[in-house]
mmCIF file of C-alpha atoms and ligand atoms in Angstrom:
data_model
loop_
_atom_site.group_PDB
_atom_site.id
_atom_site.type_symbol
_atom_site.label_atom_id
_atom_site.label_comp_id
_atom_site.label_asym_id
_atom_site.label_seq_id
_atom_site.Cartn_x
_atom_site.Cartn_y
_atom_site.Cartn_z
ATOM 1 C CA UNK A 680 62.243 23.982 15.564
ATOM 2 C CA UNK A 681 62.417 21.043 17.992
ATOM 3 C CA UNK A 682 60.414 17.775 18.006
ATOM 4 C CA UNK A 683 58.346 19.021 20.965
ATOM 5 C CA UNK A 684 57.552 22.308 19.226
ATOM 6 C CA UNK A 685 56.620 20.461 16.071
ATOM 7 C CA UNK A 686 54.109 18.313 17.991
ATOM 8 C CA UNK A 687 52.805 21.482 19.629
ATOM 9 C CA UNK A 688 52.189 23.034 16.184
ATOM 10 C CA UNK A 689 50.157 19.963 15.221
ATOM 11 C CA UNK A 690 48.034 20.271 18.372
ATOM 12 C CA UNK A 691 47.484 23.987 17.667
ATOM 13 C CA UNK A 692 46.417 23.105 14.134
ATOM 14 C CA UNK A 693 43.785 20.748 15.548
ATOM 15 C CA UNK A 694 42.554 23.311 18.086
ATOM 16 C CA UNK A 695 42.375 26.074 15.448
ATOM 17 C CA UNK A 696 40.466 23.690 13.174
ATOM 18 C CA UNK A 697 37.979 22.896 15.910
ATOM 19 C CA UNK A 698 37.443 26.558 16.802
ATOM 20 C CA UNK A 699 36.758 27.511 13.191
ATOM 21 C CA UNK A 700 34.369 24.628 12.678
ATOM 22 C CA UNK A 701 32.441 24.906 15.950
ATOM 23 C CA UNK A 702 30.602 28.120 15.128
ATOM 24 C CA UNK A 703 29.669 27.154 11.567
ATOM 25 C CA UNK A 704 28.534 23.684 12.644
ATOM 26 C CA UNK A 705 26.260 25.238 15.250
ATOM 27 C CA UNK A 706 24.678 27.596 12.729
ATOM 28 C CA UNK A 707 24.197 25.102 9.912
ATOM 29 C CA UNK A 708 22.604 22.563 12.262
ATOM 30 C CA UNK A 709 19.553 24.829 12.393
ATOM 31 C CA UNK A 710 18.980 24.577 8.616
ATOM 32 C CA UNK A 711 16.569 21.824 7.627
ATOM 33 C CA UNK A 712 17.934 19.011 5.461
ATOM 34 C CA UNK A 713 15.971 18.375 2.284
ATOM 35 C CA UNK A 714 17.835 15.304 1.001
ATOM 36 C CA UNK A 715 20.860 13.417 2.124
ATOM 37 C CA UNK A 716 23.315 10.758 1.010
ATOM 38 C CA UNK A 717 24.216 9.721 4.566
ATOM 39 C CA UNK A 718 24.343 6.064 5.483
ATOM 40 C CA UNK A 719 26.686 3.342 6.763
ATOM 41 C CA UNK A 720 29.146 4.039 3.967
ATOM 42 C CA UNK A 721 29.416 7.753 4.807
ATOM 43 C CA UNK A 722 29.737 6.960 8.528
ATOM 44 C CA UNK A 723 32.513 4.470 7.802
ATOM 45 C CA UNK A 724 34.380 6.973 5.614
ATOM 46 C CA UNK A 725 34.102 9.680 8.296
ATOM 47 C CA UNK A 726 35.444 7.293 10.945
ATOM 48 C CA UNK A 727 38.395 6.270 8.770
ATOM 49 C CA UNK A 728 39.240 9.911 8.115
ATOM 50 C CA UNK A 729 38.921 10.844 11.813
ATOM 51 C CA UNK A 730 41.219 7.954 12.720
ATOM 52 C CA UNK A 731 43.895 8.996 10.233
ATOM 53 C CA UNK A 732 43.791 12.757 10.830
ATOM 54 C CA UNK A 733 43.034 12.665 14.557
ATOM 55 C CA UNK A 734 43.196 9.485 16.613
ATOM 56 C CA UNK A 735 46.462 7.983 15.279
ATOM 57 C CA UNK A 736 48.473 11.257 15.400
ATOM 58 C CA UNK A 737 47.124 12.125 18.875
ATOM 59 C CA UNK A 738 48.116 8.750 20.269
ATOM 60 C CA UNK A 739 51.574 9.450 18.816
ATOM 61 C CA UNK A 740 51.759 12.981 20.264
ATOM 62 C CA UNK A 741 50.759 11.689 23.707
ATOM 63 C CA UNK A 742 52.757 8.430 23.817
ATOM 64 C CA UNK A 743 55.238 8.307 20.846
ATOM 65 C CA UNK A 744 53.517 5.065 19.782
ATOM 66 C CA UNK A 745 54.205 3.362 17.367
ATOM 67 C CA UNK A 746 57.901 3.467 18.337
ATOM 68 C CA UNK A 747 59.089 1.193 15.515
ATOM 69 C CA UNK A 748 57.983 3.770 12.909
ATOM 70 C CA UNK A 749 60.009 6.711 14.279
ATOM 71 C CA UNK A 750 62.564 8.408 12.025
ATOM 72 C CA UNK A 751 65.068 11.241 12.496
ATOM 73 C CA UNK A 752 63.561 14.679 13.041
ATOM 74 C CA UNK A 753 64.580 17.360 10.521
ATOM 75 C CA UNK A 754 63.972 20.979 11.629
ATOM 76 C CA UNK A 755 63.580 22.250 8.060
ATOM 77 C CA UNK A 756 60.859 19.679 7.425
ATOM 78 C CA UNK A 757 58.997 20.836 10.546
ATOM 79 C CA UNK A 758 59.271 24.506 9.516
ATOM 80 C CA UNK A 759 57.702 23.604 6.196
ATOM 81 C CA UNK A 760 55.014 21.766 8.182
ATOM 82 C CA UNK A 761 54.261 24.931 10.145
ATOM 83 C CA UNK A 762 53.895 26.878 6.908
ATOM 84 C CA UNK A 763 51.515 24.275 5.419
ATOM 85 C CA UNK A 764 49.525 24.127 8.684
ATOM 86 C CA UNK A 765 48.956 27.904 8.552
ATOM 87 C CA UNK A 766 47.875 27.648 4.912
ATOM 88 C CA UNK A 767 45.443 24.842 5.861
ATOM 89 C CA UNK A 768 43.863 26.931 8.616
ATOM 90 C CA UNK A 769 43.504 30.032 6.425
ATOM 91 C CA UNK A 770 41.945 27.950 3.671
ATOM 92 C CA UNK A 771 39.617 26.185 6.118
ATOM 93 C CA UNK A 772 38.374 29.513 7.478
ATOM 94 C CA UNK A 773 37.797 30.933 3.976
ATOM 95 C CA UNK A 774 35.821 27.883 2.840
ATOM 96 C CA UNK A 775 33.636 27.886 5.940
ATOM 97 C CA UNK A 776 32.917 31.565 5.521
ATOM 98 C CA UNK A 777 31.965 31.066 1.849
ATOM 99 C CA UNK A 778 29.814 27.956 2.434
ATOM 100 C CA UNK A 779 28.079 29.328 5.527
ATOM 101 C CA UNK A 780 24.879 27.457 6.290
ATOM 102 C CA UNK A 781 25.284 25.215 3.258
ATOM 103 C CA UNK A 782 28.046 23.360 5.079
ATOM 104 C CA UNK A 783 27.570 19.821 6.339
ATOM 105 C CA UNK A 784 29.926 17.237 7.829
ATOM 106 C CA UNK A 785 28.390 14.681 5.460
ATOM 107 C CA UNK A 786 26.427 14.866 2.210
ATOM 108 C CA UNK A 787 23.293 16.921 2.736
ATOM 109 C CA UNK A 788 21.236 19.355 0.694
ATOM 110 C CA UNK A 789 19.522 21.888 2.902
ATOM 111 C CA UNK A 790 16.096 23.463 2.419
ATOM 112 C CA UNK A 791 17.459 26.786 1.176
ATOM 113 C CA UNK A 792 20.687 25.401 -0.207
ATOM 114 C CA UNK A 793 22.577 27.824 -2.422
ATOM 115 C CA UNK A 794 25.252 26.775 -4.852
ATOM 116 C CA UNK A 795 28.386 28.699 -3.898
ATOM 117 C CA UNK A 796 30.590 29.498 -6.898
ATOM 118 C CA UNK A 797 32.374 32.630 -5.735
ATOM 119 C CA UNK A 798 35.304 33.628 -3.601
ATOM 120 C CA UNK A 799 37.489 30.639 -2.857
ATOM 121 C CA UNK A 800 34.968 28.480 -4.777
ATOM 122 C CA UNK A 801 35.488 30.388 -8.030
ATOM 123 C CA UNK A 802 38.143 28.094 -9.500
ATOM 124 C CA UNK A 803 38.047 25.069 -7.191
ATOM 125 C CA UNK A 804 34.957 22.906 -6.506
ATOM 126 C CA UNK A 805 36.218 21.368 -3.254
ATOM 127 C CA UNK A 806 38.487 23.900 -1.535
ATOM 128 C CA UNK A 807 37.511 22.554 1.907
ATOM 129 C CA UNK A 808 38.873 19.176 0.837
ATOM 130 C CA UNK A 809 41.989 20.998 -0.436
ATOM 131 C CA UNK A 810 42.312 22.370 3.127
ATOM 132 C CA UNK A 811 42.029 18.826 4.522
ATOM 133 C CA UNK A 812 44.732 17.650 2.111
ATOM 134 C CA UNK A 813 46.915 20.501 3.415
ATOM 135 C CA UNK A 814 46.261 19.333 7.006
ATOM 136 C CA UNK A 815 47.328 15.824 6.004
ATOM 137 C CA UNK A 816 50.514 17.154 4.347
ATOM 138 C CA UNK A 817 51.263 19.311 7.433
ATOM 139 C CA UNK A 818 50.781 16.231 9.637
ATOM 140 C CA UNK A 819 53.254 14.237 7.517
ATOM 141 C CA UNK A 820 55.806 17.069 7.760
ATOM 142 C CA UNK A 821 55.349 17.784 11.492
ATOM 143 C CA UNK A 822 55.334 14.253 12.942
ATOM 144 C CA UNK A 823 58.563 12.285 12.310
ATOM 145 C CA UNK A 824 56.857 8.904 12.361
ATOM 146 C CA UNK A 825 55.988 6.880 9.262
ATOM 147 C CA UNK A 826 52.656 5.694 10.674
ATOM 148 C CA UNK A 827 51.413 8.752 12.601
ATOM 149 C CA UNK A 828 52.706 11.173 9.955
ATOM 150 C CA UNK A 829 51.176 9.459 6.950
ATOM 151 C CA UNK A 830 47.943 8.148 8.464
ATOM 152 C CA UNK A 831 46.254 11.480 7.636
ATOM 153 C CA UNK A 832 47.012 11.199 3.921
ATOM 154 C CA UNK A 833 45.722 7.614 3.884
ATOM 155 C CA UNK A 834 42.644 8.274 6.052
ATOM 156 C CA UNK A 835 41.560 11.446 4.324
ATOM 157 C CA UNK A 836 42.450 9.974 0.913
ATOM 158 C CA UNK A 837 39.964 7.152 1.522
ATOM 159 C CA UNK A 838 37.226 9.639 2.506
ATOM 160 C CA UNK A 839 37.984 11.911 -0.430
ATOM 161 C CA UNK A 840 38.021 9.255 -3.143
ATOM 162 C CA UNK A 841 35.079 7.421 -1.565
ATOM 163 C CA UNK A 842 32.941 10.538 -1.428
ATOM 164 C CA UNK A 843 33.732 13.177 -4.024
ATOM 165 C CA UNK A 844 32.014 11.569 -7.031
ATOM 166 C CA UNK A 845 28.821 10.969 -5.011
ATOM 167 C CA UNK A 846 28.905 14.541 -3.738
ATOM 168 C CA UNK A 847 29.211 15.865 -7.281
ATOM 169 C CA UNK A 848 26.355 13.613 -8.456
ATOM 170 C CA UNK A 849 24.170 14.972 -5.637
ATOM 171 C CA UNK A 850 25.042 18.575 -6.526
ATOM 172 C CA UNK A 851 24.358 17.883 -10.209
ATOM 173 C CA UNK A 852 20.952 16.361 -9.415
ATOM 174 C CA UNK A 853 20.126 19.358 -7.235
ATOM 175 C CA UNK A 854 21.499 22.242 -9.290
ATOM 176 C CA UNK A 855 21.468 20.786 -12.832
ATOM 177 C CA UNK A 856 22.971 22.938 -15.547
ATOM 178 C CA UNK A 857 24.424 25.535 -13.194
ATOM 179 C CA UNK A 858 26.526 22.808 -11.542
ATOM 180 C CA UNK A 859 27.440 21.351 -14.944
ATOM 181 C CA UNK A 860 28.713 24.752 -16.076
ATOM 182 C CA UNK A 861 30.473 25.265 -12.746
ATOM 183 C CA UNK A 862 32.205 21.874 -13.116
ATOM 184 C CA UNK A 863 33.393 22.826 -16.594
ATOM 185 C CA UNK A 864 35.222 25.913 -15.354
ATOM 186 C CA UNK A 865 36.706 24.557 -12.107
ATOM 187 C CA UNK A 866 39.118 21.911 -10.850
ATOM 188 C CA UNK A 867 38.380 19.523 -7.982
ATOM 189 C CA UNK A 868 41.075 20.512 -5.494
ATOM 190 C CA UNK A 869 43.489 22.525 -7.655
ATOM 191 C CA UNK A 870 42.418 25.671 -9.512
ATOM 192 C CA UNK A 871 41.597 25.119 -13.131
ATOM 193 C CA UNK A 872 43.715 27.639 -15.017
ATOM 194 C CA UNK A 873 42.461 27.056 -18.544
HETATM 195 N N1 SAH B 1952 33.163 19.623 -1.132
HETATM 196 C C1 SAH B 1952 33.066 20.991 -0.683
HETATM 197 C C2 SAH B 1952 32.147 21.135 0.528
HETATM 198 C C3 SAH B 1952 32.427 20.211 1.674
HETATM 199 S S1 SAH B 1952 31.134 20.252 2.922
HETATM 200 C C4 SAH B 1952 34.451 21.513 -0.402
HETATM 201 O O1 SAH B 1952 35.387 20.717 -0.291
HETATM 202 O O2 SAH B 1952 34.639 22.725 -0.303
HETATM 203 C C5 SAH B 1952 29.981 19.107 2.214
HETATM 204 C C6 SAH B 1952 28.649 19.735 1.866
HETATM 205 O O3 SAH B 1952 28.860 20.851 1.033
HETATM 206 C C7 SAH B 1952 27.733 18.796 1.094
HETATM 207 O O4 SAH B 1952 26.659 18.472 1.930
HETATM 208 C C8 SAH B 1952 27.294 19.563 -0.153
HETATM 209 O O5 SAH B 1952 25.893 19.608 -0.199
HETATM 210 C C9 SAH B 1952 27.837 20.941 0.071
HETATM 211 N N2 SAH B 1952 28.452 21.564 -1.112
HETATM 212 C C10 SAH B 1952 29.465 21.084 -1.857
HETATM 213 N N3 SAH B 1952 29.813 21.952 -2.827
HETATM 214 C C11 SAH B 1952 29.001 23.033 -2.680
HETATM 215 C C12 SAH B 1952 28.875 24.275 -3.360
HETATM 216 N N4 SAH B 1952 29.664 24.598 -4.390
HETATM 217 N N5 SAH B 1952 27.923 25.150 -2.928
HETATM 218 C C13 SAH B 1952 27.132 24.838 -1.884
HETATM 219 N N6 SAH B 1952 27.205 23.683 -1.195
HETATM 220 C C14 SAH B 1952 28.126 22.794 -1.587
#
């Protein structure tokens, strides 16, 4: 693995991500939204996450900026990054397939919203966020730059911790006891094994 190849893997990760999302986003847009927790706060969180996972690393890939934050490239680290990137894409595809039209980029409940508790959702409540964490880890492994590598973990971390409790409250208000029971038997981003 070379530094150029490692950057290329990151770009392929982003393209694969976009291709998976495009089709599901198109389909779910047709489903009417019943209630929503969108607002300035959600918009701000989405922008922060996009900056950390997308804008900062792409500026780095295109220009090597910020130069001061560069560190020595380690091939083994980049190979591990490739492995994590593949896992992120597989996970992202599985979660989109399971959520189907219930998916939303923000916090929405759709008219015929169904609580998904099967497949990849059986033991984890937020496997799509697990996939985003994997992207952020892959980014840190693939880009040998302290700022561009770690901006994904920071940016997505802010979205995740700023959103997940509100998302769960919304699901609880919508699905009541079934979501309460589901919460009891699952973990947030790691499978609950007990
Ligand atoms: N947090 C989930 C989904 C992210 S997409 C995950 O990480 O996999 C965000 C949308 O998914 C929200 O609008 C919410 O209404 C919906 N959602 C979250 N969990 C869900 C579930 N178990 N079943 C159906 N929809 C869900």
